[in-house]
Short mmCIF file of C-alpha atoms in Angstrom, two decimals:
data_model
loop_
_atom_site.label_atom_id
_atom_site.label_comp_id
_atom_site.label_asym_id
_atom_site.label_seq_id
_atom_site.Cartn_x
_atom_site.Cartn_y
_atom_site.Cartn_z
CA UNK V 1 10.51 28.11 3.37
CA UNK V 2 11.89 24.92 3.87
CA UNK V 3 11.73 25.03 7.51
CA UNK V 4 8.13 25.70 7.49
CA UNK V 5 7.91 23.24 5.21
CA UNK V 6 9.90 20.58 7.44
CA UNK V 7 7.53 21.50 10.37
CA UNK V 8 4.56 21.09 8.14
CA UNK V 9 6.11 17.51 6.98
CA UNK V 10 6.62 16.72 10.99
CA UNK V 11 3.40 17.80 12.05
CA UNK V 12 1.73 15.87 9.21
CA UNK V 13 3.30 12.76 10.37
CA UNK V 14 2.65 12.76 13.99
CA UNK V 15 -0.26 10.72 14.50
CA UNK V 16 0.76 8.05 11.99
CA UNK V 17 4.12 7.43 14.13
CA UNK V 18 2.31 7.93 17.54
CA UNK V 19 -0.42 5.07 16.19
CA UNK V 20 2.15 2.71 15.75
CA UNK V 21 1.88 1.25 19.36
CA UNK V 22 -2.01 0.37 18.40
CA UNK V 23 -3.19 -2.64 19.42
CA UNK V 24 -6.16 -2.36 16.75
CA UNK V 25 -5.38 -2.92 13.30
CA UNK V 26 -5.38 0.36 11.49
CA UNK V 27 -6.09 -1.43 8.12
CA UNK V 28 -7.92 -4.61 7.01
CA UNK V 29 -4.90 -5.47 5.63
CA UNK V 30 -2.74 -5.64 8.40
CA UNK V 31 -4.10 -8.71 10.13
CA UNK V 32 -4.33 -10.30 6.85
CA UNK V 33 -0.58 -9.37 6.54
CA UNK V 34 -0.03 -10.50 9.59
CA UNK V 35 -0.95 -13.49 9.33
CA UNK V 36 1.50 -14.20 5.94
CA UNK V 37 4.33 -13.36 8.24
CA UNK V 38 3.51 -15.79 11.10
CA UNK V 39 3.53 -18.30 8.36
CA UNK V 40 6.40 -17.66 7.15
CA UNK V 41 8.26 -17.45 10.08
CA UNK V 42 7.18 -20.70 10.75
CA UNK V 43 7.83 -22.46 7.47
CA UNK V 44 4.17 -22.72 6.35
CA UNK V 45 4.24 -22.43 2.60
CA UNK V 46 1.71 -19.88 1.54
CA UNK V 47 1.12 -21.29 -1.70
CA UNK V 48 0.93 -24.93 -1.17
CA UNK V 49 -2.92 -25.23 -1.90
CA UNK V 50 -4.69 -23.40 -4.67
CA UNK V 51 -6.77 -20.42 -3.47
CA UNK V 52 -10.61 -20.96 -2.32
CA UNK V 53 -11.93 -19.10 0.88
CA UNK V 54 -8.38 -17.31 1.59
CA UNK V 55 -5.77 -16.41 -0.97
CA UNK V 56 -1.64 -14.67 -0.59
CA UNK V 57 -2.27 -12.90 -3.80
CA UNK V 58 1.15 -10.86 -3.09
CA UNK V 59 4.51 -12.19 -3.62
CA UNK V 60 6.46 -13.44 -0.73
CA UNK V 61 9.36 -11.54 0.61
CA UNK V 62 8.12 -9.04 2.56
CA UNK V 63 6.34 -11.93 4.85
CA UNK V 64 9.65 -13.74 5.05
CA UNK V 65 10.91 -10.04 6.23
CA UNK V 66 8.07 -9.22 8.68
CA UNK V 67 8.66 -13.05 10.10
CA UNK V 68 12.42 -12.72 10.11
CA UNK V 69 12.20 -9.43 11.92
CA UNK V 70 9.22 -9.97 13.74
CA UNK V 71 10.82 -12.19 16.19
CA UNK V 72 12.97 -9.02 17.37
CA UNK V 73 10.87 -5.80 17.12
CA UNK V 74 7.31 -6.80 19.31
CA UNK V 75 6.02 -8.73 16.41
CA UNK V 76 4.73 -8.78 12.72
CA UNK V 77 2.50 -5.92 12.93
CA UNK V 78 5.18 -3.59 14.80
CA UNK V 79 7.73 -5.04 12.67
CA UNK V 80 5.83 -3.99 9.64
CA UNK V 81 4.73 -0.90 10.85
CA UNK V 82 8.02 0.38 11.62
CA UNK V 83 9.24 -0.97 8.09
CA UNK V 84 6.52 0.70 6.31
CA UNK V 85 7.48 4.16 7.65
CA UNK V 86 11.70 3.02 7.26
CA UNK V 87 10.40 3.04 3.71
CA UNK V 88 8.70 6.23 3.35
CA UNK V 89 11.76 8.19 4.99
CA UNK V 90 14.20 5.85 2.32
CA UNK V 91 11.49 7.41 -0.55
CA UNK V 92 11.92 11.24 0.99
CA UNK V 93 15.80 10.77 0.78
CA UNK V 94 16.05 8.90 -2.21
CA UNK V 95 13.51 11.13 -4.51
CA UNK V 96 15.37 14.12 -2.83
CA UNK V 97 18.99 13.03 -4.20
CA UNK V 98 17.22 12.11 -7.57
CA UNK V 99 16.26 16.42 -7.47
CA UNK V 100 19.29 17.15 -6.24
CA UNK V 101 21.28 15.01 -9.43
CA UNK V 102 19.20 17.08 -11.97
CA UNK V 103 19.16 20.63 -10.22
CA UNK V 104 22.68 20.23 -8.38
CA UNK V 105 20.86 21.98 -5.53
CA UNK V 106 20.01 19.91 -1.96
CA UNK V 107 17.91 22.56 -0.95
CA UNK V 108 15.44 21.63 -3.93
CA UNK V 109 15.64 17.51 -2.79
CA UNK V 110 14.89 18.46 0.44
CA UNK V 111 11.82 20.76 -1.06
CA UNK V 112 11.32 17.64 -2.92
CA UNK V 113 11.50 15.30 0.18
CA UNK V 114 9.09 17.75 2.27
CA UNK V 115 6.39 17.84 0.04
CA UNK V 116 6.52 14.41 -0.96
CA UNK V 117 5.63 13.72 2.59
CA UNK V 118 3.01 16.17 3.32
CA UNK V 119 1.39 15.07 0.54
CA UNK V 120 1.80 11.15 1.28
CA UNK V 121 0.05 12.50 4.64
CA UNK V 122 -2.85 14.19 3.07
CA UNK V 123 -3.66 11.85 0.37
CA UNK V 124 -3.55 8.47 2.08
CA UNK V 125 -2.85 9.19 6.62
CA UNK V 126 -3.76 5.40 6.84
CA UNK V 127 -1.43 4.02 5.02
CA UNK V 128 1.69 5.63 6.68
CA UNK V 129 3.25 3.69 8.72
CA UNK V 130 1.00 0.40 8.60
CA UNK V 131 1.64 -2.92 7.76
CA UNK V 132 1.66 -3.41 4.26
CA UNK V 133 4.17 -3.77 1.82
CA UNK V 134 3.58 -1.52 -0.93
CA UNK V 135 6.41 1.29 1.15
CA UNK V 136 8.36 -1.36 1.06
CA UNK V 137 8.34 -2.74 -2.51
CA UNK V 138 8.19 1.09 -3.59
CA UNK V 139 11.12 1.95 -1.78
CA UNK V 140 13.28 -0.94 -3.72
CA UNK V 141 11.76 0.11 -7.19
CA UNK V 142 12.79 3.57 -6.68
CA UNK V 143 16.13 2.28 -5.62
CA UNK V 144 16.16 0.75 -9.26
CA UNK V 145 15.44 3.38 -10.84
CA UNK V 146 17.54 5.89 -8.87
CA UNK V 147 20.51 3.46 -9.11
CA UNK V 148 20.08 3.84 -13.36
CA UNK V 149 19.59 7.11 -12.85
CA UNK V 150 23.27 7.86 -11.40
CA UNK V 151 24.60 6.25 -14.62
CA UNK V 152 23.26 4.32 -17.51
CA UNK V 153 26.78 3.25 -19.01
CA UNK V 154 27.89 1.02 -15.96
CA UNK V 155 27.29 -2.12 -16.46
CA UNK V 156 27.73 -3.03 -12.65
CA UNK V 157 24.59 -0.21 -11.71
CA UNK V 158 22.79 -1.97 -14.84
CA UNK V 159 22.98 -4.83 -12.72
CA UNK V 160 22.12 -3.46 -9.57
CA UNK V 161 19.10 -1.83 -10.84
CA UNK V 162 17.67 -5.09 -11.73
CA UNK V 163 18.47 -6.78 -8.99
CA UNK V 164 16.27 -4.10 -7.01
CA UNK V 165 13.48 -4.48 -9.71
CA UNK V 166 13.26 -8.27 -9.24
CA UNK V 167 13.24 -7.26 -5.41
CA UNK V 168 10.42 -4.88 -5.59
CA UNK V 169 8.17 -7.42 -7.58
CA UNK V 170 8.46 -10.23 -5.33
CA UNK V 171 7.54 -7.53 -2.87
CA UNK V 172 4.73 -6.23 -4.41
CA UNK V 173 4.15 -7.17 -7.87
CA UNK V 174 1.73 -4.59 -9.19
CA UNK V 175 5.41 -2.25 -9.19
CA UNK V 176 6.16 -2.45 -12.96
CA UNK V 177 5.85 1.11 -13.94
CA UNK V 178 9.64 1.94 -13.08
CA UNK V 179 11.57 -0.85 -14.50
CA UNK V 180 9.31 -0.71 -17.34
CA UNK V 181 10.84 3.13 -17.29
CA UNK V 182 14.43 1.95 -17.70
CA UNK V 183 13.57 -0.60 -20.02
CA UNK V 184 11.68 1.70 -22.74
CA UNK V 185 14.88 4.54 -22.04
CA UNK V 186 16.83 1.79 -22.68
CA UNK V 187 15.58 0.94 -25.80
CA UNK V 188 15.08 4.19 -26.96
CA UNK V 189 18.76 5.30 -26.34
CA UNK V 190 19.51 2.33 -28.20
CA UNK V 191 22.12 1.07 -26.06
CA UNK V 192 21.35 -2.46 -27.33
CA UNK V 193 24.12 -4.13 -24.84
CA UNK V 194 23.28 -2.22 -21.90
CA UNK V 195 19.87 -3.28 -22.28
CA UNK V 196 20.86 -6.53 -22.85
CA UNK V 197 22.90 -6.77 -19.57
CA UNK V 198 20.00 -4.58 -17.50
CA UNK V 199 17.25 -6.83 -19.20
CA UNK V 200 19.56 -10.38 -18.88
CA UNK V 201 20.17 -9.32 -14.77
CA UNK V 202 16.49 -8.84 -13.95
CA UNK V 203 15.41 -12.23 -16.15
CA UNK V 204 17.91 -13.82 -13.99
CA UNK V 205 17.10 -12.25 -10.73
CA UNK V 206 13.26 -12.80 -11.26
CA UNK V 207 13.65 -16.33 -12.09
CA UNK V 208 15.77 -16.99 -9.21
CA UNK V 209 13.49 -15.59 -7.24
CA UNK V 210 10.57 -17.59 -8.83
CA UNK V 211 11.98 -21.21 -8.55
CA UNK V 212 13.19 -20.20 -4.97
CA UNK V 213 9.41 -19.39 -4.30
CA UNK V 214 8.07 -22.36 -5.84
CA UNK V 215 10.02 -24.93 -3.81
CA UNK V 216 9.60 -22.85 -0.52
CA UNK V 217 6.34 -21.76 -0.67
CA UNK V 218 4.43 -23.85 -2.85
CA UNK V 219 3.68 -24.52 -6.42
CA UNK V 220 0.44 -22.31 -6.83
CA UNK V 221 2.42 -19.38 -6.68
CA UNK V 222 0.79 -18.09 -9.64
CA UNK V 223 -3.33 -19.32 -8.80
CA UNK V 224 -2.58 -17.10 -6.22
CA UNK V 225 -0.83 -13.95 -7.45
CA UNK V 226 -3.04 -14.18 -10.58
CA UNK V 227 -6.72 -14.47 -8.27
CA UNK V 228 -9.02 -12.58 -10.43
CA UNK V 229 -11.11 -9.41 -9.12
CA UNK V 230 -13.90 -7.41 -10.63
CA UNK V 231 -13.10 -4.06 -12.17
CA UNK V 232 -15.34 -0.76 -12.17
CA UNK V 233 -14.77 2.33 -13.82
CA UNK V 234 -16.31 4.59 -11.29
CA UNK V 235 -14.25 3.36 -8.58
CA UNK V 236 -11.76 3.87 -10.68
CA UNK V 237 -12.91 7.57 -11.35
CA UNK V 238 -13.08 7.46 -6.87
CA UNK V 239 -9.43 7.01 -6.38
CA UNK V 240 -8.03 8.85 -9.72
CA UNK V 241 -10.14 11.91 -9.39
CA UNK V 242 -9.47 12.99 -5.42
CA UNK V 243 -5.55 12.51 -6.65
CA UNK V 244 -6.24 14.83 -9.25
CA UNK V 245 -7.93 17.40 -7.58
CA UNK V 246 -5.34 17.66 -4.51
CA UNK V 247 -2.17 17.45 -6.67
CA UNK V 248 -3.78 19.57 -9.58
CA UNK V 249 -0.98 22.07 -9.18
CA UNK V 250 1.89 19.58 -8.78
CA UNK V 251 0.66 17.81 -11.67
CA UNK V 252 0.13 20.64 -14.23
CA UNK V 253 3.85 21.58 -13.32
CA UNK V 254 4.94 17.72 -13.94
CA UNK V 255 3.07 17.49 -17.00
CA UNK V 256 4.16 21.06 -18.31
CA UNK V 257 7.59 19.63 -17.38
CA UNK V 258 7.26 16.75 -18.91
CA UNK V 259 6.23 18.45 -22.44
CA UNK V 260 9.66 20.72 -22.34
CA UNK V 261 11.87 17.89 -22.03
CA UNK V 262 10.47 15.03 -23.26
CA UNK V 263 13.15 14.56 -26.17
CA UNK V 264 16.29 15.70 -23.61
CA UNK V 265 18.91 13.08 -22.69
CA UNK V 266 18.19 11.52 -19.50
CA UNK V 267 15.48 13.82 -18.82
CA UNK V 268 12.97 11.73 -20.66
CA UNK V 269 14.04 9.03 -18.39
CA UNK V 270 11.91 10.98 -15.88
CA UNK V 271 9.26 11.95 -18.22
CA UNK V 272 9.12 8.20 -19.00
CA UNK V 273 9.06 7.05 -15.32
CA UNK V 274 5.98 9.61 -14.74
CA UNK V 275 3.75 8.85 -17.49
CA UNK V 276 4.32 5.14 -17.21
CA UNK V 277 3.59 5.58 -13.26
CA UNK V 278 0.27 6.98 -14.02
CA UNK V 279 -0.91 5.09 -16.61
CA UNK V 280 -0.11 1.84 -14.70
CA UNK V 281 -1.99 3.27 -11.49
CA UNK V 282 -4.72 4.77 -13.23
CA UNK V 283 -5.50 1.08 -14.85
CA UNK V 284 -5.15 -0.87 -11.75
CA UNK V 285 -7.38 1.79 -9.39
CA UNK V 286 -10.94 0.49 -10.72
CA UNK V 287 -10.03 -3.21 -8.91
CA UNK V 288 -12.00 -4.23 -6.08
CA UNK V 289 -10.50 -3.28 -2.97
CA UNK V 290 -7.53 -1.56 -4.39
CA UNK V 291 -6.81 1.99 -2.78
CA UNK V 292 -4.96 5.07 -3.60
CA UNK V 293 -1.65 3.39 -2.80
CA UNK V 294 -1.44 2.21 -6.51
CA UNK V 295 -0.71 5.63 -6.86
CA UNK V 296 2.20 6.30 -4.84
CA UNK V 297 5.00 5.94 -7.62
CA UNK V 298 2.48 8.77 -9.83
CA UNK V 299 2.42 11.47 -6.52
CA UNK V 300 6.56 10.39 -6.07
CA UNK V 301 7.61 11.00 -10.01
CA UNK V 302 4.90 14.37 -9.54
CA UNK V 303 7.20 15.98 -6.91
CA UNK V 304 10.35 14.75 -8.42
CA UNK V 305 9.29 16.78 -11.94
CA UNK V 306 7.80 19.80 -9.72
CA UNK V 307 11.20 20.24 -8.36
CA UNK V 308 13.42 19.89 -10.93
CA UNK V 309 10.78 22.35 -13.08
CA UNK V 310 11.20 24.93 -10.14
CA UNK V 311 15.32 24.53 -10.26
CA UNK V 312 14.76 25.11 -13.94
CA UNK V 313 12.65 28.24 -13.68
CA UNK V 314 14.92 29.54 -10.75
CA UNK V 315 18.17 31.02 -12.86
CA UNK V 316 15.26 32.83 -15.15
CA UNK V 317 13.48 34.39 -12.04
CA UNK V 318 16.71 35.60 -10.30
CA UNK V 319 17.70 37.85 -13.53
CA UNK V 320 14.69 39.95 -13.04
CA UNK V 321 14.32 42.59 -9.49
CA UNK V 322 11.67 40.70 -7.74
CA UNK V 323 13.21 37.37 -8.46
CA UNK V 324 13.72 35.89 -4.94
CA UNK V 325 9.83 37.30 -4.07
CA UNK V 326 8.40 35.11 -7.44
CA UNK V 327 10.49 32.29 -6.23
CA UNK V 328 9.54 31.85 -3.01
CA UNK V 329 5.92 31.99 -4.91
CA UNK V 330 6.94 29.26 -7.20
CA UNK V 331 7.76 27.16 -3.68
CA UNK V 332 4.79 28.04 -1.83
CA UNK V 333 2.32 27.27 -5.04
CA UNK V 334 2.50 23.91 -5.34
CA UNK V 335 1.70 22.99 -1.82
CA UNK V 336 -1.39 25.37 -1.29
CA UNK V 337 -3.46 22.10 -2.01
CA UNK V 338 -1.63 20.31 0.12
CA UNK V 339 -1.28 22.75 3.06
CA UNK V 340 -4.88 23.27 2.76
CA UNK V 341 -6.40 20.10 3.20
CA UNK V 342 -3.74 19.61 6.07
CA UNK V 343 -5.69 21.17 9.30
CA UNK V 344 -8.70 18.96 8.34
CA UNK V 345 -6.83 15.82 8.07
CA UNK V 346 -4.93 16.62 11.36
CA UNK V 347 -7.92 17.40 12.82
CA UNK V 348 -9.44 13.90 12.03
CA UNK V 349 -6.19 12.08 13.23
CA UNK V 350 -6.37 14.35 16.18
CA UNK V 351 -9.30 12.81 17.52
CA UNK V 352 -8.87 9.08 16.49
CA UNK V 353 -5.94 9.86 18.36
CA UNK V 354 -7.80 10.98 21.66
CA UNK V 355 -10.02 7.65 21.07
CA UNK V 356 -7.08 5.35 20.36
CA UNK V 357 -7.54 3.89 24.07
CA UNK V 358 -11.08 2.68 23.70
CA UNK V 359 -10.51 1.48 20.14
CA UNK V 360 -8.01 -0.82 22.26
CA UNK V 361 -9.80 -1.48 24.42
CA UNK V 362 -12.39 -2.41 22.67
CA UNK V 363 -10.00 -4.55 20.66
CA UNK V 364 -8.64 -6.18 23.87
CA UNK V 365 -12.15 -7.52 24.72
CA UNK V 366 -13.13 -9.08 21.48
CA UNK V 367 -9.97 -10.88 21.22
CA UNK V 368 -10.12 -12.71 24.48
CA UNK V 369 -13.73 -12.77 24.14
CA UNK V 370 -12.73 -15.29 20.89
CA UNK V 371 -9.64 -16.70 22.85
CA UNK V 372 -12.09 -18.04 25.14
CA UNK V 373 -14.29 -19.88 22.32
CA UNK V 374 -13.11 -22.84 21.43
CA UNK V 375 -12.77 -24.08 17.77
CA UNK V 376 -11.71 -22.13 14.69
CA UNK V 377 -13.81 -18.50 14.42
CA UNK V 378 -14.83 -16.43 11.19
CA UNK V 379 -13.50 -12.73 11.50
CA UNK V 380 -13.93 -9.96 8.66
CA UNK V 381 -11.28 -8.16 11.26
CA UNK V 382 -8.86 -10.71 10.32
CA UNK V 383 -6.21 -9.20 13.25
CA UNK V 384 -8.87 -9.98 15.92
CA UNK V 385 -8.56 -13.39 14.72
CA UNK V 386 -4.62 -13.69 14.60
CA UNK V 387 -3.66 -12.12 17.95
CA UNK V 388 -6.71 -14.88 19.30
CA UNK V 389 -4.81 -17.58 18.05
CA UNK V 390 -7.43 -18.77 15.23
CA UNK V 391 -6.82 -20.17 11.79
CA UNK V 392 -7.02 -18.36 8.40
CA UNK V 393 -9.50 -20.34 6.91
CA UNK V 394 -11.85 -17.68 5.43
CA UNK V 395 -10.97 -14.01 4.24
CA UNK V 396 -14.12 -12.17 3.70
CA UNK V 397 -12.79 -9.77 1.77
CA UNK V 398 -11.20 -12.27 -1.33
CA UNK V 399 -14.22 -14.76 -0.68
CA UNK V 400 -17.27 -11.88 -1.63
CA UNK V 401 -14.84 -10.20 -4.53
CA UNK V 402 -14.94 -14.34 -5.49
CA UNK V 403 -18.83 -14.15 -5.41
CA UNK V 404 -19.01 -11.48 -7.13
CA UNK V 405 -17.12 -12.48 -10.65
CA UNK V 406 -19.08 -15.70 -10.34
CA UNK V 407 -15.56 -18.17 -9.27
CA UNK V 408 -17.52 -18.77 -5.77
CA UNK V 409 -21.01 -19.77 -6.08
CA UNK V 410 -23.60 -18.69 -2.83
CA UNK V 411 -24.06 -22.26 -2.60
CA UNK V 412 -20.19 -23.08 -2.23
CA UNK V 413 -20.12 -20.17 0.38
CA UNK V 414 -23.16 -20.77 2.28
CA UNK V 415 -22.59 -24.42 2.79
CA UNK V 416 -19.22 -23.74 4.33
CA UNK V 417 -20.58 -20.80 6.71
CA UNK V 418 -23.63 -22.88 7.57
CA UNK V 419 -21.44 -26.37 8.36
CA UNK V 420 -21.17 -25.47 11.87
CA UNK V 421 -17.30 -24.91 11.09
CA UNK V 422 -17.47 -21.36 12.76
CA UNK V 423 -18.62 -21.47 16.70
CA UNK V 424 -17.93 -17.83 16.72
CA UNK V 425 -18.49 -15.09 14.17
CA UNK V 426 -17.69 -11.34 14.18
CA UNK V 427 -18.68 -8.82 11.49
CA UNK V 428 -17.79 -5.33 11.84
CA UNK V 429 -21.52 -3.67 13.01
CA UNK V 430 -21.24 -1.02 15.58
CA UNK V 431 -23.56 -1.99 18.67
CA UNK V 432 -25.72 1.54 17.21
CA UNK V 433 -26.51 -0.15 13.80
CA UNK V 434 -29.35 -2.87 13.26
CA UNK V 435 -27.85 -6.37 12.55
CA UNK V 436 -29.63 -6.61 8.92
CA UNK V 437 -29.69 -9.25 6.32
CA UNK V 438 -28.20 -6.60 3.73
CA UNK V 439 -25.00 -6.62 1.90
CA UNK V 440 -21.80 -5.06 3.11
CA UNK V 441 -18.77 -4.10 1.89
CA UNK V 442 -17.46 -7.91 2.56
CA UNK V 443 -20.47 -9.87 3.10
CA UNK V 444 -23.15 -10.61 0.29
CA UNK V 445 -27.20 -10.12 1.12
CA UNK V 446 -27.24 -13.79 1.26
CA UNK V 447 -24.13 -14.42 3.44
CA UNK V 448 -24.97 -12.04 5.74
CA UNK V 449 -29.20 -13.17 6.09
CA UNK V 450 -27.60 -17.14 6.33
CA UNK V 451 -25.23 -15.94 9.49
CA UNK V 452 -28.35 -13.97 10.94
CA UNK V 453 -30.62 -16.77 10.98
CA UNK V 454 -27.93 -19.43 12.55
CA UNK V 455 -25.93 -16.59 15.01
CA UNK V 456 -27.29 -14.33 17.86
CA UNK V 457 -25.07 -11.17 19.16
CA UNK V 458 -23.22 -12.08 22.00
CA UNK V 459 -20.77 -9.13 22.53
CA UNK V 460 -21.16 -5.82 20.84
CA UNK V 461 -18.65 -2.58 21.24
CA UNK V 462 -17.68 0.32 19.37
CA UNK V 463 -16.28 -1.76 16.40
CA UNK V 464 -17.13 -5.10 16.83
CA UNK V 465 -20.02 -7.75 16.64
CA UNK V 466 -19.54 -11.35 17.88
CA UNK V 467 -21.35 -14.01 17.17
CA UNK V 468 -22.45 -17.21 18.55
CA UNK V 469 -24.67 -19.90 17.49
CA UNK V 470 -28.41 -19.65 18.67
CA UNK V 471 -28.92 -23.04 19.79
CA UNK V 472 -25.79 -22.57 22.01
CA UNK V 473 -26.66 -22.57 25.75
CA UNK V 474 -27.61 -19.31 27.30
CA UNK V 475 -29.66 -17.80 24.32
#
């Protein structure tokens, strides 16, 4: 089982790692990311002026990672690439030793470890192995809880929990579910002074980490952390409800789990760590432009519970003659979701794969179609922008979710667009779709019918659309 299983995990994989070399950003948010970690490596503060056409609405460390590291692994997007998938193998063994502390069996952590990357794989492809720090954050959060885990008495792994929490929020601060976890275990044990020291470290270790960002990178830390976003229930419903329906199983064993030993010692730890994970993703996944990876820590704390319930059932299914045939069921059950939506998402990553070259390609000619414009340019590909050497001065993205709660006026926006500021736009129309004065996903109706009127096509390929003024010689 588990070696089908570990083929099944490898297989699932094997796009994701081969995409890694990509030249074209496999995310929006990897150029934006990017672009955070050439700052920092360069000593740019990030929040030195308040937010207005671009924002750094994530806390700072894994930029000062990516442009630390950067310098020595073929840049900030392989750097954070090869970090983001470091993170997800830390998560497999890490959630896997958590199974094997509870069951005392490593065959059930590596179960644990398997699945939790098929199903990583299935739910989200795109976001393994891509530059983005959520992994990365995760992967210390877990660490804090784990680290608790091992033993709540010790004062010195009180201490070094924290110190991972404070790590994983100044990573990515939406990561509050876990040490929110130990926090309410904590208090609900009781154990007034271990609390006291866990609580006392991460106060400590947060505001360190606060002042240290304010006097490095700027003193509207917070105006940009804190930008707001709209919020809609049926996107919401979008993100929660695919989760639901591929992880039914998982989850009905988790929350089955989670009814059985909610009032055990330590055990409730996990029941804790699960509910609190889902509740905290489920209220962040209606924000504009958030995606499923708000949900990571709820599909992680899923498996971990599935695991430990099938180490549970096992002694109780071995007493009975066809005991090793109903636990190789229990195994198989909870990935049949999984395993079945696998061919069709291989199949999809099977032929991006086979069109990877002319995505590149493709790539390659719009960047040093902008590299040779002079002046700044206005991407909604922000990486096309970065690897042509322009300036973040407008993120399409945070500037329409800004229209759209009323902070940016069309006035405010148009004016800047229509200044002349830009000599070269690109929106992302395939060359087989009409250039339209209607909205898209980053562009309002107005936006896009103001660029329209002042910008003719000048290049057009599978991906891309650039721009240049009309009145520009050789309309």
């Amino acid at each position: 089982m588990l070696l089908f299983l570990g083929v099944g995990a490898l297989v699932s994989i094997w796009y994701p790692v081969q995409r890694i070399s990509q030249l074209a950003d496999i995310n929006y948010n990897e150029g934006w990311n990017a672009y955070r970690a050439d700052m920092a490596a360069h000593a740019q503060p990030l929040y030195s002026l308040p937010p207005k056409f671009t924002v750094t609405n994530y806390p700072p460390l894994s930029f000062h990672l990516l442009g630390f590291l950067g310098k020595f692994m073929g840049g900030y997007l392989a750097a954070g690439r090869w970090i983001a998938l470091g993170s997800m193998a830390f998560l497999a063994f890490a959630l896997g030793a958590l199974v094997r502390q509870f069951t005392r069996q490593w065959r059930l952590g590596v179960y644990a470890a398997l699945l939790f990357t098929m199903g990583l794989a299935v739910f989200v492809p795109d976001r393994i192995a891509i530059d983005d720090p959520q992994l990365l954050g995760l992967a210390w959060s877990f660490a804090g809880l784990r680290i608790y885990a091992r033993n709540p008495q010790s004062n010195g792994l009180l201490c070094l929990s924290a110190a991972a929490f404070a790590v994983s929020l100044f990573t990515k601060h939406n990561l509050v579910a876990f040490p929110a976890a130990v926090g309410v275990h904590l208090l609900l044990e009781r154990a007034w002074k271990h609390f006291a020291v866990w609580l006392g470290t991460l106060a400590a270790g947060s505001a360190g980490l606060l002042l240290l960002t304010l006097w490095w990178d700027g003193s509207y830390f917070f105006s940009h952390l804190l930008a707001p976003r709209s919020y809609s229930m049926i996107s919401a419903g979008g993100r929660i409800l695919p989760y639901l329906l591929e992880f039914q199983i998982p989850i009905a064993v988790a929350a089955l789990w989670s009814v059985l030993y909610v009032t055990w010692p330590m055990r409730n730890l996990l029941v804790i760590a699960a509910a609190l994970a889902h509740i905290v993703g489920f209220a962040f996944a209606g924000g504009y432009g958030v995606l499923q990876n708000v949900l990571f820590d709820a599909l992680l704390m899923t498996v971990v519970l599935t695991a430990i319930g099938i180490g549970d059932l096992e002694p109780q299914l071995l007493r009975i003659p066809t005991g090793n045939l109903l636990l190789l069921l229990a195994l198989i059950i909870p990935c049949l979701g999984i395993l079945a939506l696998l061919p069709g998402v291989l199949n999809v990553e099977r032929s991006d794969s086979h069109d990877r070259s002319n995505v590149d390609a493709d790539f390659g000619r719009a960047v040093k179609f902008l590299q040779s414009r002079s002046g700044p340019a206005l991407c909604e590909d922000l990486l096309l922008c970065y690897d042509a050497g322009k300036p973040p001065l407008y993120d399409a993205f945070y500037t329409n979710s800004q229209m759209m709660i009323g902070r940016l006026s069309d006035a405010e926006v148009l004016s800047y667009v229509q200044s002349s500021r830009f000599p070269t736009i690109e929106i992302n129309i395939p060359p087989e779709q009409p250039l339209a004065p209607v909205a898209t996903f980053r562009f309002s109706q107005p936006v896009m019918r103001a660029i329209l009127e002042r910008y003719r096509p000048a290049l057009r390929n599978s991906d891309f659309t650039l721009l240049v003024p009309k009145d520009e010689r050789g309309q």
